[in-house]
């Protein structure tokens, strides 16, 4: 709106711009790699349309990983390992079937070499939904943030980086898959005790 807030609010930038200056300080040698960080944090999205509880909200909790590797191959393997982890959460914990895939060039994360995804299907709406993503960022962020390491031959190299994340949207997907107008049945691994009201 156009009115002043009672309390000032700071909108944080993306995690890449928060974390990668630290990567520049932490990564000096091939012995520092791979560097793998995981965090849970709240995110506020400024661009916002059509709120839907758990699926699209202005603020949400998410898990995100950020890694740096000496080679493109190692980075690519990690992207796929993260995607497998997300598929496991959906399939084996939430009992939600998902399909693993790769985003198109237009859909991939800005600045990424490629983005992989797990996509679910919501029977009630007949629509697909993105469940989680894993991005091979390549060396672009390393160049942008001046992240470099010395390899075994003492040559300066730019690391290959990844990021991957999953949000509280998983709760919404689980509810939409396992619920209907008559109620909700939570999967046994989420709720081993079931009640009927």
PDB file of C-alpha atoms in Angstrom:
ATOM      1  CA  UNK A   1       0.000   0.000   0.000  1.00  0.00           C
ATOM      2  CA  UNK A   2       0.795   3.636   0.192  1.00  0.00           C
ATOM      3  CA  UNK A   3       0.736   4.064   3.989  1.00  0.00           C
ATOM      4  CA  UNK A   4       3.731   3.806   6.314  1.00  0.00           C
ATOM      5  CA  UNK A   5       4.164   0.619   8.334  1.00  0.00           C
ATOM      6  CA  UNK A   6       4.007   0.687  12.122  1.00  0.00           C
ATOM      7  CA  UNK A   7       7.175  -1.443  12.158  1.00  0.00           C
ATOM      8  CA  UNK A   8       9.787  -1.261   9.384  1.00  0.00           C
ATOM      9  CA  UNK A   9      10.180  -4.446   7.349  1.00  0.00           C
ATOM     10  CA  UNK A  10      13.347  -5.544   5.571  1.00  0.00           C
ATOM     11  CA  UNK A  11      12.930  -7.878   2.616  1.00  0.00           C
ATOM     12  CA  UNK A  12      16.018 -10.040   2.314  1.00  0.00           C
ATOM     13  CA  UNK A  13      17.550 -10.666  -1.073  1.00  0.00           C
ATOM     14  CA  UNK A  14      17.846 -14.170  -2.459  1.00  0.00           C
ATOM     15  CA  UNK A  15      20.068 -16.557  -0.549  1.00  0.00           C
ATOM     16  CA  UNK A  16      22.650 -16.547  -3.317  1.00  0.00           C
ATOM     17  CA  UNK A  17      23.389 -12.887  -2.664  1.00  0.00           C
ATOM     18  CA  UNK A  18      23.520 -13.510   1.097  1.00  0.00           C
ATOM     19  CA  UNK A  19      25.623 -16.704   1.073  1.00  0.00           C
ATOM     20  CA  UNK A  20      28.036 -16.386  -1.820  1.00  0.00           C
ATOM     21  CA  UNK A  21      30.170 -13.583  -0.363  1.00  0.00           C
ATOM     22  CA  UNK A  22      30.854 -16.060   2.483  1.00  0.00           C
ATOM     23  CA  UNK A  23      31.668 -18.779  -0.084  1.00  0.00           C
ATOM     24  CA  UNK A  24      34.315 -16.399  -1.440  1.00  0.00           C
ATOM     25  CA  UNK A  25      35.953 -16.316   2.019  1.00  0.00           C
ATOM     26  CA  UNK A  26      35.547 -20.027   2.783  1.00  0.00           C
ATOM     27  CA  UNK A  27      36.695 -21.541  -0.514  1.00  0.00           C
ATOM     28  CA  UNK A  28      40.405 -21.197  -1.233  1.00  0.00           C
ATOM     29  CA  UNK A  29      41.662 -24.679  -2.109  1.00  0.00           C
ATOM     30  CA  UNK A  30      40.429 -27.888  -3.734  1.00  0.00           C
ATOM     31  CA  UNK A  31      40.584 -29.279  -0.186  1.00  0.00           C
ATOM     32  CA  UNK A  32      37.677 -26.954   0.739  1.00  0.00           C
ATOM     33  CA  UNK A  33      35.441 -28.711  -1.781  1.00  0.00           C
ATOM     34  CA  UNK A  34      32.804 -29.893  -1.907  1.00  0.00           C
ATOM     35  CA  UNK A  35      31.229 -27.269   0.319  1.00  0.00           C
ATOM     36  CA  UNK A  36      27.667 -28.219   1.232  1.00  0.00           C
ATOM     37  CA  UNK A  37      25.314 -25.994   3.220  1.00  0.00           C
ATOM     38  CA  UNK A  38      21.700 -26.538   4.180  1.00  0.00           C
ATOM     39  CA  UNK A  39      19.358 -24.054   5.792  1.00  0.00           C
ATOM     40  CA  UNK A  40      15.742 -23.593   6.749  1.00  0.00           C
ATOM     41  CA  UNK A  41      14.471 -20.034   6.561  1.00  0.00           C
ATOM     42  CA  UNK A  42      11.387 -17.958   5.939  1.00  0.00           C
ATOM     43  CA  UNK A  43      11.177 -16.286   2.565  1.00  0.00           C
ATOM     44  CA  UNK A  44       9.030 -13.343   1.543  1.00  0.00           C
ATOM     45  CA  UNK A  45       8.139 -13.030  -2.115  1.00  0.00           C
ATOM     46  CA  UNK A  46       7.439  -9.484  -3.199  1.00  0.00           C
ATOM     47  CA  UNK A  47       5.782 -10.438  -6.489  1.00  0.00           C
ATOM     48  CA  UNK A  48       2.531 -11.981  -5.418  1.00  0.00           C
ATOM     49  CA  UNK A  49      -0.705 -13.003  -7.113  1.00  0.00           C
ATOM     50  CA  UNK A  50      -3.657 -15.210  -6.201  1.00  0.00           C
ATOM     51  CA  UNK A  51      -2.888 -16.415  -2.663  1.00  0.00           C
ATOM     52  CA  UNK A  52      -3.686 -20.053  -1.927  1.00  0.00           C
ATOM     53  CA  UNK A  53      -2.962 -21.365   1.589  1.00  0.00           C
ATOM     54  CA  UNK A  54       0.156 -23.581   1.630  1.00  0.00           C
ATOM     55  CA  UNK A  55       0.541 -23.394  -2.156  1.00  0.00           C
ATOM     56  CA  UNK A  56       1.200 -19.721  -2.907  1.00  0.00           C
ATOM     57  CA  UNK A  57       1.622 -17.293  -0.039  1.00  0.00           C
ATOM     58  CA  UNK A  58       3.623 -14.125   0.430  1.00  0.00           C
ATOM     59  CA  UNK A  59       5.742 -15.712   3.177  1.00  0.00           C
ATOM     60  CA  UNK A  60       6.716 -19.350   3.466  1.00  0.00           C
ATOM     61  CA  UNK A  61       9.222 -21.623   5.156  1.00  0.00           C
ATOM     62  CA  UNK A  62      11.654 -23.438   2.931  1.00  0.00           C
ATOM     63  CA  UNK A  63      14.604 -25.745   3.045  1.00  0.00           C
ATOM     64  CA  UNK A  64      17.410 -24.914   0.686  1.00  0.00           C
ATOM     65  CA  UNK A  65      20.817 -26.339  -0.046  1.00  0.00           C
ATOM     66  CA  UNK A  66      23.799 -24.602  -1.604  1.00  0.00           C
ATOM     67  CA  UNK A  67      26.884 -26.475  -2.730  1.00  0.00           C
ATOM     68  CA  UNK A  68      30.170 -25.813  -4.497  1.00  0.00           C
ATOM     69  CA  UNK A  69      32.183 -28.468  -6.350  1.00  0.00           C
ATOM     70  CA  UNK A  70      35.493 -28.752  -8.156  1.00  0.00           C
ATOM     71  CA  UNK A  71      33.950 -30.216 -11.328  1.00  0.00           C
ATOM     72  CA  UNK A  72      30.823 -29.945 -13.417  1.00  0.00           C
ATOM     73  CA  UNK A  73      30.327 -33.710 -13.095  1.00  0.00           C
ATOM     74  CA  UNK A  74      30.347 -33.579  -9.290  1.00  0.00           C
ATOM     75  CA  UNK A  75      27.891 -30.675  -9.322  1.00  0.00           C
ATOM     76  CA  UNK A  76      25.580 -32.476 -11.757  1.00  0.00           C
ATOM     77  CA  UNK A  77      25.605 -35.620  -9.584  1.00  0.00           C
ATOM     78  CA  UNK A  78      24.646 -33.548  -6.542  1.00  0.00           C
ATOM     79  CA  UNK A  79      21.745 -31.904  -8.414  1.00  0.00           C
ATOM     80  CA  UNK A  80      20.322 -35.330  -9.207  1.00  0.00           C
ATOM     81  CA  UNK A  81      20.941 -36.612  -5.652  1.00  0.00           C
ATOM     82  CA  UNK A  82      18.935 -33.675  -4.255  1.00  0.00           C
ATOM     83  CA  UNK A  83      16.157 -34.411  -6.729  1.00  0.00           C
ATOM     84  CA  UNK A  84      16.127 -38.072  -5.618  1.00  0.00           C
ATOM     85  CA  UNK A  85      15.855 -36.904  -1.996  1.00  0.00           C
ATOM     86  CA  UNK A  86      12.816 -34.765  -2.828  1.00  0.00           C
ATOM     87  CA  UNK A  87      11.196 -37.601  -4.761  1.00  0.00           C
ATOM     88  CA  UNK A  88      11.718 -39.812  -1.709  1.00  0.00           C
ATOM     89  CA  UNK A  89      10.030 -37.266   0.605  1.00  0.00           C
ATOM     90  CA  UNK A  90       6.988 -37.026  -1.652  1.00  0.00           C
ATOM     91  CA  UNK A  91       6.695 -40.712  -2.564  1.00  0.00           C
ATOM     92  CA  UNK A  92       7.717 -42.518   0.630  1.00  0.00           C
ATOM     93  CA  UNK A  93       6.821 -40.033   3.376  1.00  0.00           C
ATOM     94  CA  UNK A  94       3.843 -38.122   1.979  1.00  0.00           C
ATOM     95  CA  UNK A  95       2.527 -40.906  -0.294  1.00  0.00           C
ATOM     96  CA  UNK A  96       2.277 -38.413  -3.165  1.00  0.00           C
ATOM     97  CA  UNK A  97       3.357 -39.661  -6.591  1.00  0.00           C
ATOM     98  CA  UNK A  98       5.667 -37.279  -8.445  1.00  0.00           C
ATOM     99  CA  UNK A  99       7.478 -37.266 -11.761  1.00  0.00           C
ATOM    100  CA  UNK A 100      11.107 -36.191 -11.980  1.00  0.00           C
ATOM    101  CA  UNK A 101      12.021 -34.007 -14.915  1.00  0.00           C
ATOM    102  CA  UNK A 102      13.989 -31.116 -16.299  1.00  0.00           C
ATOM    103  CA  UNK A 103      12.654 -27.570 -16.703  1.00  0.00           C
ATOM    104  CA  UNK A 104      12.706 -25.950 -20.130  1.00  0.00           C
ATOM    105  CA  UNK A 105      15.162 -23.163 -20.879  1.00  0.00           C
ATOM    106  CA  UNK A 106      12.396 -20.611 -20.217  1.00  0.00           C
ATOM    107  CA  UNK A 107      11.386 -22.253 -16.916  1.00  0.00           C
ATOM    108  CA  UNK A 108      14.835 -22.847 -15.426  1.00  0.00           C
ATOM    109  CA  UNK A 109      16.182 -20.806 -12.521  1.00  0.00           C
ATOM    110  CA  UNK A 110      17.678 -17.512 -13.692  1.00  0.00           C
ATOM    111  CA  UNK A 111      21.406 -17.963 -14.244  1.00  0.00           C
ATOM    112  CA  UNK A 112      21.311 -21.768 -13.991  1.00  0.00           C
ATOM    113  CA  UNK A 113      22.780 -24.189 -16.511  1.00  0.00           C
ATOM    114  CA  UNK A 114      19.762 -26.407 -15.915  1.00  0.00           C
ATOM    115  CA  UNK A 115      16.958 -26.947 -13.406  1.00  0.00           C
ATOM    116  CA  UNK A 116      15.438 -30.268 -12.420  1.00  0.00           C
ATOM    117  CA  UNK A 117      12.066 -30.686 -10.752  1.00  0.00           C
ATOM    118  CA  UNK A 118       9.626 -33.083  -9.159  1.00  0.00           C
ATOM    119  CA  UNK A 119       6.086 -32.408 -10.351  1.00  0.00           C
ATOM    120  CA  UNK A 120       2.899 -33.636  -8.732  1.00  0.00           C
ATOM    121  CA  UNK A 121      -0.682 -33.936  -9.916  1.00  0.00           C
ATOM    122  CA  UNK A 122      -3.695 -32.578  -8.057  1.00  0.00           C
ATOM    123  CA  UNK A 123      -6.719 -34.773  -8.904  1.00  0.00           C
ATOM    124  CA  UNK A 124      -9.318 -32.256  -7.704  1.00  0.00           C
ATOM    125  CA  UNK A 125      -8.176 -29.521 -10.079  1.00  0.00           C
ATOM    126  CA  UNK A 126      -6.676 -31.702 -12.797  1.00  0.00           C
ATOM    127  CA  UNK A 127      -3.523 -29.597 -12.696  1.00  0.00           C
ATOM    128  CA  UNK A 128       0.139 -30.294 -12.157  1.00  0.00           C
ATOM    129  CA  UNK A 129       2.158 -28.593  -9.436  1.00  0.00           C
ATOM    130  CA  UNK A 130       5.866 -28.069  -8.907  1.00  0.00           C
ATOM    131  CA  UNK A 131       6.964 -29.976  -5.827  1.00  0.00           C
ATOM    132  CA  UNK A 132      10.658 -29.056  -5.465  1.00  0.00           C
ATOM    133  CA  UNK A 133      13.559 -27.990  -7.647  1.00  0.00           C
ATOM    134  CA  UNK A 134      17.288 -28.572  -7.906  1.00  0.00           C
ATOM    135  CA  UNK A 135      19.502 -26.275  -9.989  1.00  0.00           C
ATOM    136  CA  UNK A 136      22.952 -26.663 -11.488  1.00  0.00           C
ATOM    137  CA  UNK A 137      24.132 -23.065 -11.362  1.00  0.00           C
ATOM    138  CA  UNK A 138      27.334 -23.648 -13.281  1.00  0.00           C
ATOM    139  CA  UNK A 139      30.137 -21.138 -12.708  1.00  0.00           C
ATOM    140  CA  UNK A 140      28.200 -17.908 -13.262  1.00  0.00           C
ATOM    141  CA  UNK A 141      27.651 -17.090  -9.593  1.00  0.00           C
ATOM    142  CA  UNK A 142      31.282 -17.988  -8.855  1.00  0.00           C
ATOM    143  CA  UNK A 143      32.397 -15.447 -11.444  1.00  0.00           C
ATOM    144  CA  UNK A 144      29.903 -12.845 -10.220  1.00  0.00           C
ATOM    145  CA  UNK A 145      30.962 -13.203  -6.560  1.00  0.00           C
ATOM    146  CA  UNK A 146      34.675 -13.830  -7.286  1.00  0.00           C
ATOM    147  CA  UNK A 147      34.674 -17.331  -5.781  1.00  0.00           C
ATOM    148  CA  UNK A 148      37.786 -19.279  -6.737  1.00  0.00           C
ATOM    149  CA  UNK A 149      39.957 -22.140  -5.547  1.00  0.00           C
ATOM    150  CA  UNK A 150      43.433 -23.449  -6.283  1.00  0.00           C
ATOM    151  CA  UNK A 151      43.343 -26.918  -7.833  1.00  0.00           C
ATOM    152  CA  UNK A 152      45.907 -29.682  -7.238  1.00  0.00           C
ATOM    153  CA  UNK A 153      48.168 -28.251  -9.962  1.00  0.00           C
ATOM    154  CA  UNK A 154      47.986 -24.798  -8.295  1.00  0.00           C
ATOM    155  CA  UNK A 155      45.788 -23.346 -11.049  1.00  0.00           C
ATOM    156  CA  UNK A 156      42.990 -20.932 -10.164  1.00  0.00           C
ATOM    157  CA  UNK A 157      39.544 -22.451 -10.881  1.00  0.00           C
ATOM    158  CA  UNK A 158      35.947 -21.302 -10.498  1.00  0.00           C
ATOM    159  CA  UNK A 159      33.795 -23.823  -8.579  1.00  0.00           C
ATOM    160  CA  UNK A 160      30.614 -25.349 -10.006  1.00  0.00           C
ATOM    161  CA  UNK A 161      27.655 -24.461  -7.811  1.00  0.00           C
ATOM    162  CA  UNK A 162      24.175 -25.800  -7.117  1.00  0.00           C
ATOM    163  CA  UNK A 163      21.125 -24.758  -5.194  1.00  0.00           C
ATOM    164  CA  UNK A 164      18.018 -26.753  -4.394  1.00  0.00           C
ATOM    165  CA  UNK A 165      14.899 -26.243  -2.330  1.00  0.00           C
ATOM    166  CA  UNK A 166      11.540 -27.424  -1.070  1.00  0.00           C
ATOM    167  CA  UNK A 167       8.875 -25.371   0.726  1.00  0.00           C
ATOM    168  CA  UNK A 168       5.825 -25.704   2.935  1.00  0.00           C
ATOM    169  CA  UNK A 169       3.979 -26.171  -0.362  1.00  0.00           C
ATOM    170  CA  UNK A 170       4.589 -29.880   0.284  1.00  0.00           C
ATOM    171  CA  UNK A 171       1.944 -29.710   3.031  1.00  0.00           C
ATOM    172  CA  UNK A 172      -0.563 -28.189   0.617  1.00  0.00           C
ATOM    173  CA  UNK A 173       0.173 -30.798  -2.043  1.00  0.00           C
ATOM    174  CA  UNK A 174      -0.258 -33.608   0.485  1.00  0.00           C
ATOM    175  CA  UNK A 175      -3.599 -32.169   1.650  1.00  0.00           C
ATOM    176  CA  UNK A 176      -4.865 -31.700  -1.908  1.00  0.00           C
ATOM    177  CA  UNK A 177      -3.897 -35.246  -2.907  1.00  0.00           C
ATOM    178  CA  UNK A 178      -5.207 -37.002   0.216  1.00  0.00           C
ATOM    179  CA  UNK A 179      -8.147 -34.759   1.110  1.00  0.00           C
ATOM    180  CA  UNK A 180     -11.574 -34.092  -0.344  1.00  0.00           C
ATOM    181  CA  UNK A 181     -14.880 -32.522   0.723  1.00  0.00           C
ATOM    182  CA  UNK A 182     -15.394 -35.377   3.209  1.00  0.00           C
ATOM    183  CA  UNK A 183     -12.098 -34.900   5.030  1.00  0.00           C
ATOM    184  CA  UNK A 184      -8.427 -35.710   5.032  1.00  0.00           C
ATOM    185  CA  UNK A 185      -6.558 -38.970   5.475  1.00  0.00           C
ATOM    186  CA  UNK A 186      -2.919 -38.338   6.284  1.00  0.00           C
ATOM    187  CA  UNK A 187      -0.345 -40.913   5.159  1.00  0.00           C
ATOM    188  CA  UNK A 188       0.742 -43.328   7.931  1.00  0.00           C
ATOM    189  CA  UNK A 189       4.332 -42.087   8.005  1.00  0.00           C
ATOM    190  CA  UNK A 190       3.095 -38.524   8.586  1.00  0.00           C
ATOM    191  CA  UNK A 191       0.402 -39.493  11.088  1.00  0.00           C
ATOM    192  CA  UNK A 192       0.735 -43.023  12.472  1.00  0.00           C
ATOM    193  CA  UNK A 193      -2.373 -42.429  14.639  1.00  0.00           C
ATOM    194  CA  UNK A 194      -5.572 -41.659  12.742  1.00  0.00           C
ATOM    195  CA  UNK A 195      -8.782 -40.243  14.244  1.00  0.00           C
ATOM    196  CA  UNK A 196     -12.269 -39.847  12.845  1.00  0.00           C
ATOM    197  CA  UNK A 197     -14.327 -36.868  13.979  1.00  0.00           C
TER     198      UNK A 197
END
